Each structure stands twice: as structure tokens, then as C-alpha cells.
Short mmCIF file of C-alpha atoms in Angstrom, two decimals:
data_model
loop_
_atom_site.label_atom_id
_atom_site.label_comp_id
_atom_site.label_asym_id
_atom_site.label_seq_id
_atom_site.Cartn_x
_atom_site.Cartn_y
_atom_site.Cartn_z
CA MET G 1 0.40 0.08 -0.13
CA LYS G 2 1.03 3.51 -0.77
CA HIS G 3 1.12 5.98 1.81
CA THR G 4 0.07 9.63 1.11
CA THR G 5 3.21 11.92 2.98
CA LEU G 6 3.41 15.01 1.41
CA PHE G 7 0.40 17.08 -0.85
CA GLY G 8 -0.59 13.96 -2.31
CA LEU G 9 3.20 12.79 -2.94
CA HIS G 10 3.52 8.93 -2.04
CA ASP G 11 7.15 7.65 -1.04
CA LYS G 12 8.27 6.53 -4.91
CA ASP G 13 7.27 10.03 -5.82
CA ILE G 14 9.37 11.47 -3.10
CA MET G 15 12.49 10.00 -3.93
CA HIS G 16 11.63 10.78 -7.71
CA HIS G 17 11.64 14.00 -6.71
CA ILE G 18 14.91 14.65 -4.80
CA LEU G 19 16.69 12.92 -7.87
CA LEU G 20 14.99 16.20 -9.73
CA ALA G 21 15.97 18.36 -6.95
CA ILE G 22 19.15 16.92 -6.98
CA ILE G 23 19.90 16.76 -10.93
CA LEU G 24 18.28 20.44 -10.95
CA PHE G 25 20.52 21.67 -8.22
CA VAL G 26 23.91 19.83 -10.26
CA GLY G 27 22.84 22.46 -13.01
CA LEU G 28 22.23 25.51 -10.78
CA LEU G 29 25.78 24.54 -9.59
CA SER G 30 27.40 23.96 -12.88
CA VAL G 31 25.91 27.66 -14.23
CA TRP G 32 27.05 29.18 -10.83
CA GLY G 33 31.11 27.80 -11.63
CA LEU G 34 30.55 28.87 -15.68
CA ALA G 35 30.87 32.24 -14.20
CA ASN G 36 31.55 34.84 -17.02
CA LYS G 37 31.09 32.63 -19.57
CA PRO G 38 27.36 33.34 -21.37
CA GLY G 39 27.45 30.68 -23.33
CA LEU G 40 28.11 28.42 -21.62
CA GLN G 41 26.20 29.12 -18.83
CA PHE G 42 23.47 29.03 -21.37
CA THR G 43 23.92 25.64 -23.02
CA VAL G 44 24.09 23.94 -19.73
CA GLY G 45 20.79 25.66 -17.87
CA THR G 46 19.85 24.52 -21.38
CA LEU G 47 20.54 20.66 -20.85
CA THR G 48 19.66 20.89 -17.92
CA ALA G 49 16.20 21.68 -19.03
CA CYS G 50 16.26 19.26 -21.31
CA ALA G 51 16.70 16.87 -18.06
CA TYR G 52 13.95 18.07 -16.65
CA VAL G 53 11.65 16.71 -19.53
CA GLY G 54 13.61 13.29 -19.38
CA TRP G 55 13.17 13.13 -15.89
CA GLY G 56 9.20 13.73 -16.32
CA ALA G 57 9.06 11.27 -18.45
CA PHE G 58 10.88 8.55 -16.87
CA HIS G 59 8.76 9.52 -13.68
CA HIS G 60 5.01 9.96 -15.26
CA TYR G 61 6.14 6.16 -17.35
CA HIS G 62 7.07 4.43 -14.06
CA ASP G 63 3.76 6.28 -12.63
CA GLY G 64 1.78 4.52 -15.05
CA ASP G 65 0.60 7.67 -16.61
CA LEU G 66 2.47 8.89 -19.61
CA HIS G 67 0.72 10.82 -21.83
CA ALA G 68 1.03 13.15 -24.90
CA LYS G 69 -0.61 16.01 -22.98
CA ASN G 70 1.62 15.99 -19.62
CA MET G 71 4.82 15.75 -21.58
CA VAL G 72 3.69 18.65 -23.51
CA GLU G 73 3.40 20.03 -20.52
CA TYR G 74 6.92 19.82 -19.53
CA VAL G 75 8.68 20.64 -22.61
CA LEU G 76 6.33 23.78 -22.83
CA LEU G 77 7.65 25.15 -18.89
CA ALA G 78 11.26 23.99 -20.49
CA LEU G 79 11.03 25.99 -23.61
CA LEU G 80 9.52 28.67 -21.04
CA GLY G 81 13.07 28.35 -19.17
CA ILE G 82 15.28 28.29 -21.70
CA MET G 83 13.53 31.72 -23.48
CA VAL G 84 14.44 33.40 -20.01
CA LEU G 85 17.72 32.00 -19.69
CA ALA G 86 18.11 33.24 -23.83
CA PHE G 87 17.71 36.72 -22.24
CA ILE G 88 19.37 36.89 -19.62
CA PHE G 89 22.39 35.14 -21.42
CA LEU G 90 22.51 35.62 -24.96
CA MET V 1 -15.72 43.43 -11.11
CA ASP V 2 -17.14 40.11 -11.13
CA THR V 3 -15.42 39.62 -14.94
CA LEU V 4 -11.89 40.03 -13.21
CA ILE V 5 -12.63 37.92 -9.99
CA ALA V 6 -14.13 35.09 -12.95
CA SER V 7 -10.57 35.66 -15.44
CA LEU V 8 -8.88 35.57 -11.92
CA ARG V 9 -10.36 32.09 -11.09
CA HIS V 10 -10.15 30.70 -14.85
CA TYR V 11 -6.39 31.66 -14.99
CA VAL V 12 -5.21 31.32 -11.90
CA THR V 13 -7.35 28.40 -10.17
CA PRO V 14 -8.21 25.01 -10.68
CA HIS V 15 -12.22 25.22 -11.84
CA HIS V 16 -14.76 23.90 -13.80
CA THR V 17 -14.60 26.52 -16.63
CA ASN V 18 -10.50 25.26 -17.27
CA ASN V 19 -10.91 21.33 -16.68
CA HIS V 20 -9.53 22.17 -13.44
CA ARG V 21 -6.49 23.38 -14.46
CA PRO V 22 -5.13 26.92 -14.17
CA ALA V 23 -5.62 27.99 -17.63
CA LEU V 24 -2.21 29.38 -17.17
CA LEU V 25 -0.70 26.31 -17.01
CA HIS V 26 -2.55 25.09 -20.31
CA PRO V 27 -0.49 24.31 -23.38
CA THR V 28 -1.89 27.07 -25.90
CA ALA V 29 -1.21 30.01 -23.21
CA LEU V 30 2.08 28.61 -21.70
CA SER V 31 2.94 28.50 -25.74
CA GLY V 32 1.68 31.73 -26.64
CA LEU V 33 3.68 32.73 -23.68
CA VAL V 34 6.44 31.71 -24.63
CA VAL V 35 6.42 32.73 -28.97
CA LEU V 36 5.81 36.40 -26.25
CA LEU V 37 8.91 36.09 -24.67
CA LEU V 38 10.30 35.25 -27.83
CA CYS V 39 8.91 38.81 -30.01
CA PHE V 40 9.78 40.23 -26.71
CA GLN V 41 13.32 39.60 -26.52
CA ILE V 42 13.89 40.28 -30.16
CA SER V 43 12.14 43.98 -30.27
CA VAL V 44 14.27 44.24 -26.67
CA ARG V 45 17.47 43.78 -28.75
CA PHE V 46 16.77 45.45 -31.02
CA ILE V 47 15.58 48.71 -29.63
CA HIS V 48 19.45 48.38 -27.20
CA ARG V 49 20.90 48.39 -30.47
CA ALA V 50 19.62 50.71 -31.79
CA ARG V 51 18.95 53.49 -29.08
CA PRO V 52 21.61 51.94 -26.40
CA ASP V 53 20.09 55.55 -24.54
CA ILE V 54 16.44 54.78 -24.04
CA LEU V 55 17.49 50.44 -23.53
CA GLY V 56 21.06 50.14 -22.36
CA PHE V 57 22.67 48.37 -19.39
CA ALA V 58 22.58 51.38 -16.57
CA THR V 59 26.29 52.05 -15.18
CA ASN V 60 27.65 54.39 -12.62
CA ILE V 61 30.92 53.86 -10.97
CA SER V 62 33.39 56.74 -10.22
CA ILE V 63 36.74 56.25 -9.31
CA ASP V 64 36.16 59.09 -6.40
CA GLN V 65 33.62 56.81 -4.65
CA LEU V 66 35.51 53.41 -4.76
CA THR V 67 38.23 55.58 -3.05
CA SER V 68 35.99 56.96 -1.00
CA PHE V 69 34.12 54.03 -0.30
CA THR V 70 37.64 51.65 -0.18
CA ASN V 71 37.85 53.93 2.32
CA LYS V 72 35.61 53.90 4.50
CA GLN V 73 35.45 50.26 4.64
CA ARG V 74 39.26 50.82 6.44
CA GLU V 75 38.58 53.33 8.66
CA GLU V 76 35.93 51.10 9.88
CA GLN V 77 38.95 48.85 10.86
CA SER V 78 40.95 51.41 12.40
CA LEU V 79 43.35 51.35 9.33
CA SER V 80 44.91 53.83 7.43
CA THR V 81 43.41 55.60 4.82
CA LEU V 82 44.81 54.85 1.04
CA THR V 83 46.21 57.34 -1.03
CA LEU V 84 44.59 57.26 -4.95
CA SER V 85 47.87 57.51 -7.12
CA PRO V 86 47.34 58.34 -11.44
CA THR V 87 50.03 55.56 -11.66
CA LEU V 88 47.99 52.85 -10.08
CA SER V 89 45.09 53.85 -11.84
CA ARG V 90 47.07 53.93 -14.91
CA ALA V 91 48.65 50.08 -13.95
CA ALA V 92 45.19 49.20 -13.67
CA GLU V 93 43.49 51.28 -16.75
CA LYS V 94 46.01 48.95 -18.87
CA LYS V 95 45.51 46.17 -17.30
CA ALA V 96 41.57 46.60 -17.77
CA LYS V 97 42.59 47.17 -21.80
CA ASP V 98 44.35 44.37 -21.90
CA MET V 99 41.82 42.06 -20.63
CA PHE V 100 39.38 43.19 -23.01
CA GLU V 101 41.90 42.93 -26.02
CA LYS V 102 42.95 39.45 -24.60
CA GLY V 103 39.71 37.51 -24.08
CA TYR V 104 40.60 37.50 -20.45
CA TRP V 105 39.00 37.74 -16.75
CA ALA V 106 41.70 36.84 -14.79
CA HIS V 107 44.87 37.96 -12.71
CA ASN V 108 47.68 36.48 -14.72
CA ALA V 109 46.63 37.35 -18.42
CA PRO V 110 46.83 34.48 -21.14
CA ASP V 111 50.30 35.07 -22.11
CA GLY V 112 52.18 35.20 -18.55
CA ALA V 113 51.36 38.64 -18.18
CA THR V 114 50.35 39.61 -14.18
CA PRO V 115 49.44 42.37 -12.02
CA TRP V 116 53.10 43.14 -11.36
CA ASP V 117 54.16 43.71 -14.95
CA PHE V 118 51.32 46.20 -15.28
CA ILE V 119 52.16 47.78 -11.80
CA HIS V 120 55.94 48.11 -12.99
CA GLY V 121 54.78 48.68 -16.43
CA GLU V 122 54.27 52.90 -15.06
CA GLY V 123 57.27 52.48 -13.61
CA TYR V 124 56.13 52.55 -9.84
CA ARG V 125 58.42 50.31 -7.33
CA TYR V 126 57.13 48.66 -4.64
CA THR V 127 57.28 46.65 -1.26
CA TYR V 128 53.49 45.83 -1.42
CA ALA V 129 51.25 45.57 -4.11
CA GLY V 130 47.83 43.57 -4.72
CA GLU V 131 44.79 43.51 -7.40
CA ASN V 132 41.36 43.08 -6.98
CA LEU V 133 39.06 42.50 -10.16
CA ALA V 134 34.95 43.57 -10.22
CA ARG V 135 33.08 42.62 -13.81
CA ASP V 136 28.93 43.57 -14.09
CA PHE V 137 28.43 45.66 -11.30
CA SER V 138 25.91 48.86 -11.96
CA TYR V 139 27.16 50.58 -9.00
CA SER V 140 30.51 52.03 -6.67
CA LYS V 141 29.17 50.62 -4.10
CA ASP V 142 27.91 47.54 -4.99
CA VAL V 143 31.15 46.68 -6.07
CA VAL V 144 33.25 47.66 -3.02
CA ASP V 145 30.47 45.74 -1.22
CA ALA V 146 30.92 42.44 -2.95
CA TRP V 147 34.81 42.55 -2.61
CA MET V 148 34.29 42.99 1.14
CA ALA V 149 31.73 40.20 1.22
CA SER V 150 35.13 37.79 0.08
CA PRO V 151 37.18 36.78 2.46
CA SER V 152 39.82 36.87 0.31
CA HIS V 153 39.45 40.02 -1.51
CA ARG V 154 38.12 41.45 1.77
CA ASP V 155 41.84 40.39 3.05
CA ASN V 156 43.64 42.17 0.38
CA LEU V 157 41.34 45.28 0.51
CA MET V 158 42.42 45.43 4.93
CA ARG V 159 45.76 45.23 4.73
CA PRO V 160 47.41 47.81 6.74
CA GLU V 161 50.71 47.37 4.41
CA TYR V 162 49.63 49.37 1.94
CA GLN V 163 49.52 53.05 1.44
CA GLU V 164 48.82 53.81 -1.86
CA ILE V 165 45.35 52.63 -4.36
CA GLY V 166 44.67 52.84 -7.74
CA PHE V 167 41.06 52.58 -10.06
CA ALA V 168 40.02 52.14 -13.87
CA VAL V 169 37.06 51.62 -14.90
CA VAL V 170 36.28 50.49 -18.10
CA ASN V 171 33.23 49.87 -20.60
CA GLY V 172 33.74 46.97 -23.08
CA THR V 173 32.81 43.30 -24.69
CA LEU V 174 34.72 40.65 -22.79
CA ASN V 175 34.03 37.40 -25.03
CA GLY V 176 30.88 38.65 -26.85
CA SER V 177 29.50 40.01 -23.49
CA GLU V 178 28.66 44.02 -22.83
CA THR V 179 30.60 44.96 -19.68
CA THR V 180 32.45 47.24 -17.14
CA LEU V 181 35.46 46.16 -15.60
CA VAL V 182 36.85 47.28 -12.52
CA VAL V 183 40.61 46.89 -11.27
CA GLN V 184 41.69 47.72 -8.46
CA MET V 185 45.70 47.97 -7.53
CA PHE V 186 46.98 48.12 -4.41
CA GLY V 187 50.50 49.78 -3.26
CA THR V 188 53.35 50.61 -1.39
CA LYS V 189 56.18 52.48 -2.42
CA ARG V 190 59.18 50.94 -1.51
CA GLU V 191 62.23 53.07 0.06
CA GLY V 192 65.60 51.51 0.01
CA THR V 193 65.74 48.15 0.26
CA ALA V 194 62.98 46.78 1.23
CA ILE V 195 61.56 43.18 1.16
CA VAL V 196 59.29 43.13 -2.05
CA GLN V 197 55.83 41.41 -0.92
CA GLU V 198 53.20 40.99 -3.72
CA THR V 199 49.41 39.17 -2.29
CA LYS V 200 49.67 37.03 -5.57
CA LYS V 201 53.49 35.58 -7.17
CA PRO V 202 56.33 37.59 -6.02
CA ILE V 203 58.59 38.88 -8.12
CA ILE V 204 61.79 41.66 -8.13
CA PRO V 205 60.56 45.10 -9.76
CA GLU V 206 63.40 45.91 -11.55
CA VAL V 207 61.63 49.65 -13.00
CA SER V 208 62.68 52.88 -11.04
CA ALA V 209 59.83 55.10 -9.54
CA ARG V 210 58.50 57.65 -11.23
CA GLU V 211 55.82 59.59 -10.31
CA VAL V 212 55.06 61.82 -13.42
CA ASP V 213 51.29 61.89 -14.80
CA ARG V 214 51.77 61.25 -18.39
CA ASN V 215 48.52 60.61 -20.05
CA PRO V 216 45.03 61.74 -17.55
CA VAL V 217 42.97 58.69 -16.06
CA GLN V 218 39.50 57.77 -16.73
CA LEU V 219 37.62 59.15 -13.45
CA GLY V 220 34.64 56.13 -13.73
CA VAL V 221 31.84 55.08 -16.27
CA VAL V 222 28.76 56.77 -16.30
CA ASN V 223 25.81 55.45 -18.31
CA GLU V 224 22.64 56.74 -17.41
CA PRO V 225 19.72 55.08 -20.17
CA ALA V 226 15.91 55.76 -19.88
CA ILE V 227 15.48 51.93 -19.05
CA ASP V 228 18.08 50.07 -17.57
CA MET V 229 18.78 46.32 -19.02
CA SER V 230 19.76 44.28 -16.20
CA SER V 231 16.99 45.62 -14.19
CA LEU V 232 14.55 44.97 -17.06
CA GLN V 233 16.10 41.57 -17.77
CA ARG V 234 15.98 40.65 -13.76
CA ASN V 235 12.01 42.31 -13.35
CA ILE V 236 10.62 40.66 -16.25
CA SER V 237 12.21 37.05 -15.63
CA PHE V 238 11.24 37.13 -11.53
CA MET V 239 8.01 38.64 -12.27
CA MET V 240 7.38 35.89 -14.62
CA LEU V 241 8.72 32.91 -12.61
CA GLY V 242 7.33 34.39 -9.58
CA VAL V 243 3.50 34.46 -11.37
CA PHE V 244 4.06 30.87 -12.27
CA MET V 245 5.50 29.81 -9.10
CA THR V 246 2.18 30.94 -7.25
CA VAL V 247 -0.37 29.55 -9.73
CA LEU V 248 1.75 26.33 -8.99
CA ILE V 249 1.04 26.69 -5.39
CA ILE V 250 -2.61 27.63 -5.05
CA ASP V 251 -3.11 25.40 -7.59
CA GLY V 252 -0.85 22.34 -5.72
CA MET V 253 -3.45 23.45 -3.09
CA MET V 254 -6.93 23.09 -3.78
CA ILE V 255 -6.40 19.80 -5.74
CA TRP V 256 -4.60 18.15 -3.07
CA LYS V 257 -7.60 19.66 -0.88
CA HIS V 258 -10.14 18.75 -2.85
CA ARG V 259 -8.61 15.22 -3.70
CA THR V 260 -9.33 16.31 -7.41
CA VAL V 261 -8.00 13.24 -9.98
CA ARG V 262 -6.20 14.48 -13.39
CA ILE V 263 -4.00 13.75 -15.75
CA ALA V 264 -1.18 16.93 -16.13
CA GLY V 265 2.27 17.09 -14.96
CA HIS V 266 3.56 16.89 -11.54
CA ASN V 267 3.05 20.82 -9.88
CA MET V 268 5.95 20.08 -6.98
CA ALA V 269 8.71 18.88 -10.67
CA HIS V 270 7.59 22.53 -12.33
CA PHE V 271 7.90 24.19 -9.15
CA ILE V 272 11.41 23.07 -8.60
CA PHE V 273 12.42 23.45 -11.95
CA LEU V 274 11.02 26.92 -11.91
CA LEU V 275 12.60 27.76 -8.87
CA MET V 276 15.97 26.65 -10.31
CA ILE V 277 15.85 29.05 -13.03
CA ALA V 278 15.39 32.42 -10.73
CA GLY V 279 18.48 30.84 -9.45
CA ILE V 280 20.63 31.16 -12.38
CA VAL V 281 18.28 34.26 -13.22
CA LEU V 282 19.79 35.31 -10.42
CA VAL V 283 23.41 34.23 -11.02
CA GLY V 284 23.85 35.43 -13.92
CA THR V 285 22.47 38.76 -13.57
CA SER V 286 25.30 39.42 -10.35
CA GLY V 287 28.49 40.82 -10.46
CA SER V 288 31.36 38.67 -9.90
CA VAL V 289 34.92 39.45 -8.60
CA LEU V 290 37.89 38.00 -8.63
#
């Protein structure tokens, strides 16, 4: 039986979200480490956004609810993030 | 008023009018926003190139203010104030221009030139010398505050042995980015046969001191466009991310409260992602010191 622990997230969901937080934190640290290299910062930020979409596919596949509608949402939010990064770095 | 509330409810909260998902998070709204943001960026860049006096990077950094803020920090620690040296300022200016010409951001140039080479090049003989660098700051106080916030730069700024200081504030394009470089050089003139000490790599000075003002030193960089590009970038980004993060929180709370079942992405995941983007905006729009 699944345990509902935090805003409807189950134990497995929480583990997946921790994994996502780690991926995104590594991305953020990498951008910080590449200070003053805006081209590389943008590239790393974009790759991190792609990793976020990848995480979405992985997570929803494991949850058994991998639908195009879900993935479109992840892709569009990632694009929105990339647009913000382009505004800052390019 | 009722229409406004209904619109707000439709765009910000899960409701039967939006299939229990805030309309702002629907693919139509998200893709519309992506296109809008793209058009906005293209317009901003076009205006910036055509009329930098209207939309440009605001900078107000002067050597007088930098000296004053530096000395204020030293006075607070009961240290002697530093005298502005035109020779050190010229060395700092040459260092800044060298960084723009050779495209580097470091204490040592790719060709091996050290900060001391620039100081020697101006004929300044010293017993102590040091260098702090800063870039992408808009105001003098922010530069000194950033140095004070970094332990190694603070130590350099607070060294009791220093007697003189020089600054250069130079605008230019470094590795494709418009930036303002600030170079701060410290020194204590050599008297007799004192030991030479530098904060980085020690070398023996070979040039004798010549305190002659051959070229006037640039007094700072003041650029005041009608709209500051940095603030615009930061404010628009934070405002947009803030709106989406708020909508995700509201949606998450209401869905959790009403136990609504639907097919959608995870709000928590989206929130963490947008938080990371906000972190990158913060990192990307802050000045840095070296």
C-alpha cells in the first residue's frame, strides 16, 4: 500500500522528486561555476531543462500515466525556462 | 469586477471552466507565452542596438566613489586611508584594456603577464602590491560591498601595509558580453632595500619609480539610459517566474484539498524547475569579483 505523505506525493514520488532536485541543483551549481562564460552557462541551463523533460518522461512512465498531454506541459515549461535563460545570457 | 474575478479564477485556480487546471498552465497559454517572450526579446535587442540611450546597461561607477567607499571600510577597522595614485590607476587601466583586448578575466594574462608587470610597466616600485577585480556591477558601492563579502578580497582590501590605491573602470565587450570591468590595485612605494611582497606571485621589480602623470586617468563610467537593461531582464524574469510559481502553489493546494484526479504534470516538479531557473537568473545577473 502506498503512503500519502506530502501534498498527495507517495514515497516513490518523493524519491523521484529528490532525484529531480539533485539534477537541477547540479545544473544550478554548474551555471554558477561557469560564471562569466554566458554561452556555456546558457548551454548548461538548456541541458538541465532537457534533463527536466527527461525526468518527467521517466517519472510518468514509472507512474503509469505517461501521456502526450503531460509531456507537452514539461516541454513547454522547459521552453519557457530556456527563453528566460536566453534573455539573460544571450 | 465580477468579470475580473472570473478571469482570475479561470487563469489562476483549478475550476470547472478550465478543466480543473489553471488556464495559465494549459498548453495554449504556455506556448503563447513562449512566443510572446521570444518576440519581446527580439524587440528588446533591436531597441538596445538601435538606441542604447533608451534601453542600455546603466552604470554609475566612479573612481572617487570607489576610493571613498574603500577608505570608509578601512577607517571602520581603524586602518589608515589610502591615497589615490595616478600611477597605480594607469596600471589598472592598462590591465583592464589588456583583458578586453586578449579576452580574459583573470589576474594573470594568457601570455603570462601578471598584475605586477602592469605596475612595473608604469614605473611603480613597491614593497607591497595587490589587485582586486570586479565585473558586471552597476554602482560603486555594490563593487566595494562585493569585495568586502569575499574573504580573500576583503583581506586584500584591509591589508594595513598598503598606502596607495589605483582604480580603472572600463566599459567594453568581453567574450561577446557587454561589461564594465573594475580593476583595483594596491601598493606601497619601495624605500631603500625593503623586501618585495605581493599578494600573488612575488617578482623582483626592475623599474625605478617615476611619479609623472603622462596620461590622464579615466575617472569612471557613467551610463544612464532611460531603461536599464539589467533591471529589465531581472524584473521581467522574476515577475514571470513568480506568477507561475504562485499559480503552481495555488493549484497544488486546491487539488490536494479537493482530492481532484486529473492527468497533468507534477506541480512540485514544475515548481522546483522554475526555482532553479530563478536561481540561474540570480546568478546570471549578479556581478562577480576575482
